[in-house]
mmCIF file of C-alpha atoms in Angstrom:
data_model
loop_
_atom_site.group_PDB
_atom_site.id
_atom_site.type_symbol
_atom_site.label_atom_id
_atom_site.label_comp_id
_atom_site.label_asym_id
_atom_site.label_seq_id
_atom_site.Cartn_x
_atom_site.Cartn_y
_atom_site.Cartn_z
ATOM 1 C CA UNK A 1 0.000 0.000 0.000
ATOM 2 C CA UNK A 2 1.327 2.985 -1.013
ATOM 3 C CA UNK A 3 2.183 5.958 1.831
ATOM 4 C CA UNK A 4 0.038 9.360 0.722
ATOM 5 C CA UNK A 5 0.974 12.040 3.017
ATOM 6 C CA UNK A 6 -1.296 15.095 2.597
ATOM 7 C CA UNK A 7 -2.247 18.465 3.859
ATOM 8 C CA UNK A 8 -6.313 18.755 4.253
ATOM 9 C CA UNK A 9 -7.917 22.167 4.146
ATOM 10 C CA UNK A 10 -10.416 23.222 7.406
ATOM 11 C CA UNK A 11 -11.704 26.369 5.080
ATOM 12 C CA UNK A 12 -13.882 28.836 7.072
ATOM 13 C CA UNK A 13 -15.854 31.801 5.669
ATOM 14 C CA UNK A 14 -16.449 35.085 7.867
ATOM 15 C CA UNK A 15 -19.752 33.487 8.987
ATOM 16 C CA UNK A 16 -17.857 30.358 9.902
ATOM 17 C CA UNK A 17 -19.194 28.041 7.265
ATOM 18 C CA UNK A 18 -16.939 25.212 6.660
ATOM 19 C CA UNK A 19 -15.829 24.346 2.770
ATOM 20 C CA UNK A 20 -16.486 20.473 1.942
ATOM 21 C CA UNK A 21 -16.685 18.879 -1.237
ATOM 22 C CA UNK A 22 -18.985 16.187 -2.513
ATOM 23 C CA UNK A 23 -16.795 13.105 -4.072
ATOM 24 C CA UNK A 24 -18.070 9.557 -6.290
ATOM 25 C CA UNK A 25 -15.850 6.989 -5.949
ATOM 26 C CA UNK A 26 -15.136 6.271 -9.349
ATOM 27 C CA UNK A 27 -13.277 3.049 -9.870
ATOM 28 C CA UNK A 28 -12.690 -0.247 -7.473
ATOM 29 C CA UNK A 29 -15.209 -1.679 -4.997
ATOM 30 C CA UNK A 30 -16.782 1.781 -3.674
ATOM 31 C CA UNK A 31 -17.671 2.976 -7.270
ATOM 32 C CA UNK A 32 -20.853 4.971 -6.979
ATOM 33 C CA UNK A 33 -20.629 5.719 -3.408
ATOM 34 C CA UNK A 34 -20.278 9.450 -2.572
ATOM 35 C CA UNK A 35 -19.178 11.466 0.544
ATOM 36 C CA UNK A 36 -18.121 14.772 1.531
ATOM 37 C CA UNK A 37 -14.665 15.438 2.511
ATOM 38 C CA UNK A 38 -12.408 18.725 3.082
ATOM 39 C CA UNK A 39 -10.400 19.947 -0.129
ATOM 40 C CA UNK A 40 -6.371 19.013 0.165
ATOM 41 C CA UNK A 41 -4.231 16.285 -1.462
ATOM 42 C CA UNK A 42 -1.206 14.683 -1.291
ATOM 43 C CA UNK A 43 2.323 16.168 -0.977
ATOM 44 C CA UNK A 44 4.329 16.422 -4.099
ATOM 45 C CA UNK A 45 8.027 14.932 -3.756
ATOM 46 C CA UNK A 46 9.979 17.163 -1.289
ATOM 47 C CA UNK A 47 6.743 19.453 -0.547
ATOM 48 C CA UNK A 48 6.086 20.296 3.074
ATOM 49 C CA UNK A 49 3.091 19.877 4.160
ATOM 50 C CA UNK A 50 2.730 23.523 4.771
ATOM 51 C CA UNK A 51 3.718 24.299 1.171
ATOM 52 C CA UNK A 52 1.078 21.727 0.136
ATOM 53 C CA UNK A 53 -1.857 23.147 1.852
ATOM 54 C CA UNK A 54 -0.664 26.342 -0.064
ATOM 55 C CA UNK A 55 -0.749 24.741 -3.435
ATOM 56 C CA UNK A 56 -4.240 22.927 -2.617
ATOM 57 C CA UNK A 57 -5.936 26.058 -1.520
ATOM 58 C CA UNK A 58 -4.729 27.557 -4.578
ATOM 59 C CA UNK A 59 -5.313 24.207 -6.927
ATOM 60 C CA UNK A 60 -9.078 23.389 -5.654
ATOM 61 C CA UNK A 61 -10.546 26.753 -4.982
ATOM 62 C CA UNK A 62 -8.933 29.852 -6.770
ATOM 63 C CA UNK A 63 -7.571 31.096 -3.561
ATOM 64 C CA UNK A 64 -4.114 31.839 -3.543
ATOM 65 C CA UNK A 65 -2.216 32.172 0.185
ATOM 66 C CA UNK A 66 0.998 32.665 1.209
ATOM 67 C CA UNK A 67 1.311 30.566 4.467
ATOM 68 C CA UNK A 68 -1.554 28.224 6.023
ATOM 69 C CA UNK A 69 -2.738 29.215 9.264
ATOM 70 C CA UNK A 70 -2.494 26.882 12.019
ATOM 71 C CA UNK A 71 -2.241 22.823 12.000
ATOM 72 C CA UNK A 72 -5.074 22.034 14.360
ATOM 73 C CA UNK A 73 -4.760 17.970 13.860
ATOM 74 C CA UNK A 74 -2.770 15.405 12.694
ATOM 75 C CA UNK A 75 -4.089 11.892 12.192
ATOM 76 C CA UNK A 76 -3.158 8.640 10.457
ATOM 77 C CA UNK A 77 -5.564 6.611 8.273
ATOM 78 C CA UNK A 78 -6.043 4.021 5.493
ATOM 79 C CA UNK A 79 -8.546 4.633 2.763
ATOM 80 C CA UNK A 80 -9.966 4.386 -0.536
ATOM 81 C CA UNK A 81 -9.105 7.208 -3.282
ATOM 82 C CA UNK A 82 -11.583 8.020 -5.866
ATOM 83 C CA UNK A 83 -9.468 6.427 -8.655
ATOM 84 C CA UNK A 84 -9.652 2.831 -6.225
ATOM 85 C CA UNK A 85 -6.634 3.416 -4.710
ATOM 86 C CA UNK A 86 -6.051 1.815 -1.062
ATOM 87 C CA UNK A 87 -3.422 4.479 0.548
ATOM 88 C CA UNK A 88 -1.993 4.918 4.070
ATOM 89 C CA UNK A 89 -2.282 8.605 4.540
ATOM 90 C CA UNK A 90 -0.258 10.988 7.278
ATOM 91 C CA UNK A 91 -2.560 13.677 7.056
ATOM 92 C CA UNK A 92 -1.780 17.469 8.682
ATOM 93 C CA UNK A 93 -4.974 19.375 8.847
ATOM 94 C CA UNK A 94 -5.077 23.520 8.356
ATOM 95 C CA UNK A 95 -7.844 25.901 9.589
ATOM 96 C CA UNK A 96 -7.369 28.856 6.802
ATOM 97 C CA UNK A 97 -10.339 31.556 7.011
ATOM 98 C CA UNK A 98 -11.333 33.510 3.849
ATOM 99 C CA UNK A 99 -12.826 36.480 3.280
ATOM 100 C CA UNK A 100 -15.376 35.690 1.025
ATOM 101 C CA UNK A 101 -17.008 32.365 0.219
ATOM 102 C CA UNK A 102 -16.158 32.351 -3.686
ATOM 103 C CA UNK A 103 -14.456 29.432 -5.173
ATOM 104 C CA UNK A 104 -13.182 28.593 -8.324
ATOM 105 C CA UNK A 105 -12.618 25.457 -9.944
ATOM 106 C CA UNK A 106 -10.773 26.660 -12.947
ATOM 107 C CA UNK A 107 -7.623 24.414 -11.600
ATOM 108 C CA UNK A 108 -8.932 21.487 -10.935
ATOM 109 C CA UNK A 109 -7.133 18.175 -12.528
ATOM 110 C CA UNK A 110 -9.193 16.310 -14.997
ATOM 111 C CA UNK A 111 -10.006 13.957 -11.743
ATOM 112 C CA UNK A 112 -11.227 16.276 -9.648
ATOM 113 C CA UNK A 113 -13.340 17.443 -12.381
ATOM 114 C CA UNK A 114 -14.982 13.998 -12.398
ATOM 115 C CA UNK A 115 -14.719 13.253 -8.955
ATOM 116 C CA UNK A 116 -16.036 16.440 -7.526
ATOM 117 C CA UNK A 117 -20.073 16.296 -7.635
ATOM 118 C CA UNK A 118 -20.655 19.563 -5.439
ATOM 119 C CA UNK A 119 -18.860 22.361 -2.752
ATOM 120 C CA UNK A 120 -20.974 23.206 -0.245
ATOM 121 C CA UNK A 121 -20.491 26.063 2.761
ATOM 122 C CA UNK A 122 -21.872 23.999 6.033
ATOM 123 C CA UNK A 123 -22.881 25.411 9.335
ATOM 124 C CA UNK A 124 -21.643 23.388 12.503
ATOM 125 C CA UNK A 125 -25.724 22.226 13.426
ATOM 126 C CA UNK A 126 -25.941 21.329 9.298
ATOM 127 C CA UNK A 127 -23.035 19.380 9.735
ATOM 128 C CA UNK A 128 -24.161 17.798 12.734
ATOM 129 C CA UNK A 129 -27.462 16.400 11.590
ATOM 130 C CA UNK A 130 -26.362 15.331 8.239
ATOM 131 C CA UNK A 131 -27.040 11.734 7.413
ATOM 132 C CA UNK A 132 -24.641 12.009 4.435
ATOM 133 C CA UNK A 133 -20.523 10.579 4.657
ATOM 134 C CA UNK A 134 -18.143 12.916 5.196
ATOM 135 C CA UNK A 135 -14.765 12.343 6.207
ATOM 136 C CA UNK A 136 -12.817 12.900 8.574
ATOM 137 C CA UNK A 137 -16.207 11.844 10.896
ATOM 138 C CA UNK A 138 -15.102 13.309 13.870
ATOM 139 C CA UNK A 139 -14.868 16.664 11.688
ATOM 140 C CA UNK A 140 -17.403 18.488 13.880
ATOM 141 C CA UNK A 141 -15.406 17.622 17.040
ATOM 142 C CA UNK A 142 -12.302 18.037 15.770
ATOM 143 C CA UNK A 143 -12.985 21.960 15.207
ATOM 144 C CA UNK A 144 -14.872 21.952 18.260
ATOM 145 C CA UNK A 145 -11.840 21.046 20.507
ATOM 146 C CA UNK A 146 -9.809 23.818 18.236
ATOM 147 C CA UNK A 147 -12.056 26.381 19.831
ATOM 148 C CA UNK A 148 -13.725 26.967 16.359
ATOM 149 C CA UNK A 149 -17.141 25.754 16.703
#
């Protein structure tokens, strides 16, 4: 299984409305199944994570930054990508907070452009009583114990 460090994006707007997308698997066993997740990918070679989450805020929303603001968790975790995948992922989350809540897709990669079903702005109590996947699933805690929500 192949190691897939990555920086994940906690994207706030000034009413606190957190940035998920909505992903299809497309290939392998989960084909079909969608979820929401936070935008980020995996480090190029030699990338920090840091200079990742830079890239990826630029890459998946149009957003350009010049440093991350603070890494509020760190976890470890095996999944599924949307290309099939299995990976073993190190990944570094980032709270970054925006000014507005306009996003632009205009870099995407020809897989996120299949991939990517919806973006959607959630409110903690939206997020809370959602019956739809989203990952990480301890999401609403996790900026909860950052003093966010």
């Amino acid at each position: 299984m192949r190691a897939r460090p990555s920086s994940r994006l906690l994207v706030l707007d000034p009413q606190d409305r957190l940035l998920l997308f909505k992903f299809v698997h497309l290939a392998g066993a989960l084909a079909g199944q969608q979820f929401w997740a936070t935008p980020g990918g995996g480090l190029d070679p030699g990338e920090s994570y840091e200079a990742a989450a830079c890239r990826e805020m630029f890459e998946e929303t149009g957003i350009r930054i010049d440093h991350p603001g603070p890494q509020i968790m760190q976890r470890a975790v095996t999944f599924t990508l949307v290309d099939g995948e299995q990976v073993s992922s190190d990944e570094r989350y980032f709270l970054i907070r925006v000014a507005h809540d306009g996003v632009s897709s205009t870099h995407w990669t020809e897989l996120e452009r299949a991939a990517i079903t919806a973006q959607r702005w959630w409110r903690r109590e939206e997020l809370a009583a959602t019956s739809d996947r989203v990952f990480p699933e301890d999401i609403t805690d996790m900026l909860r114990r950052a003093g966010v929500w």
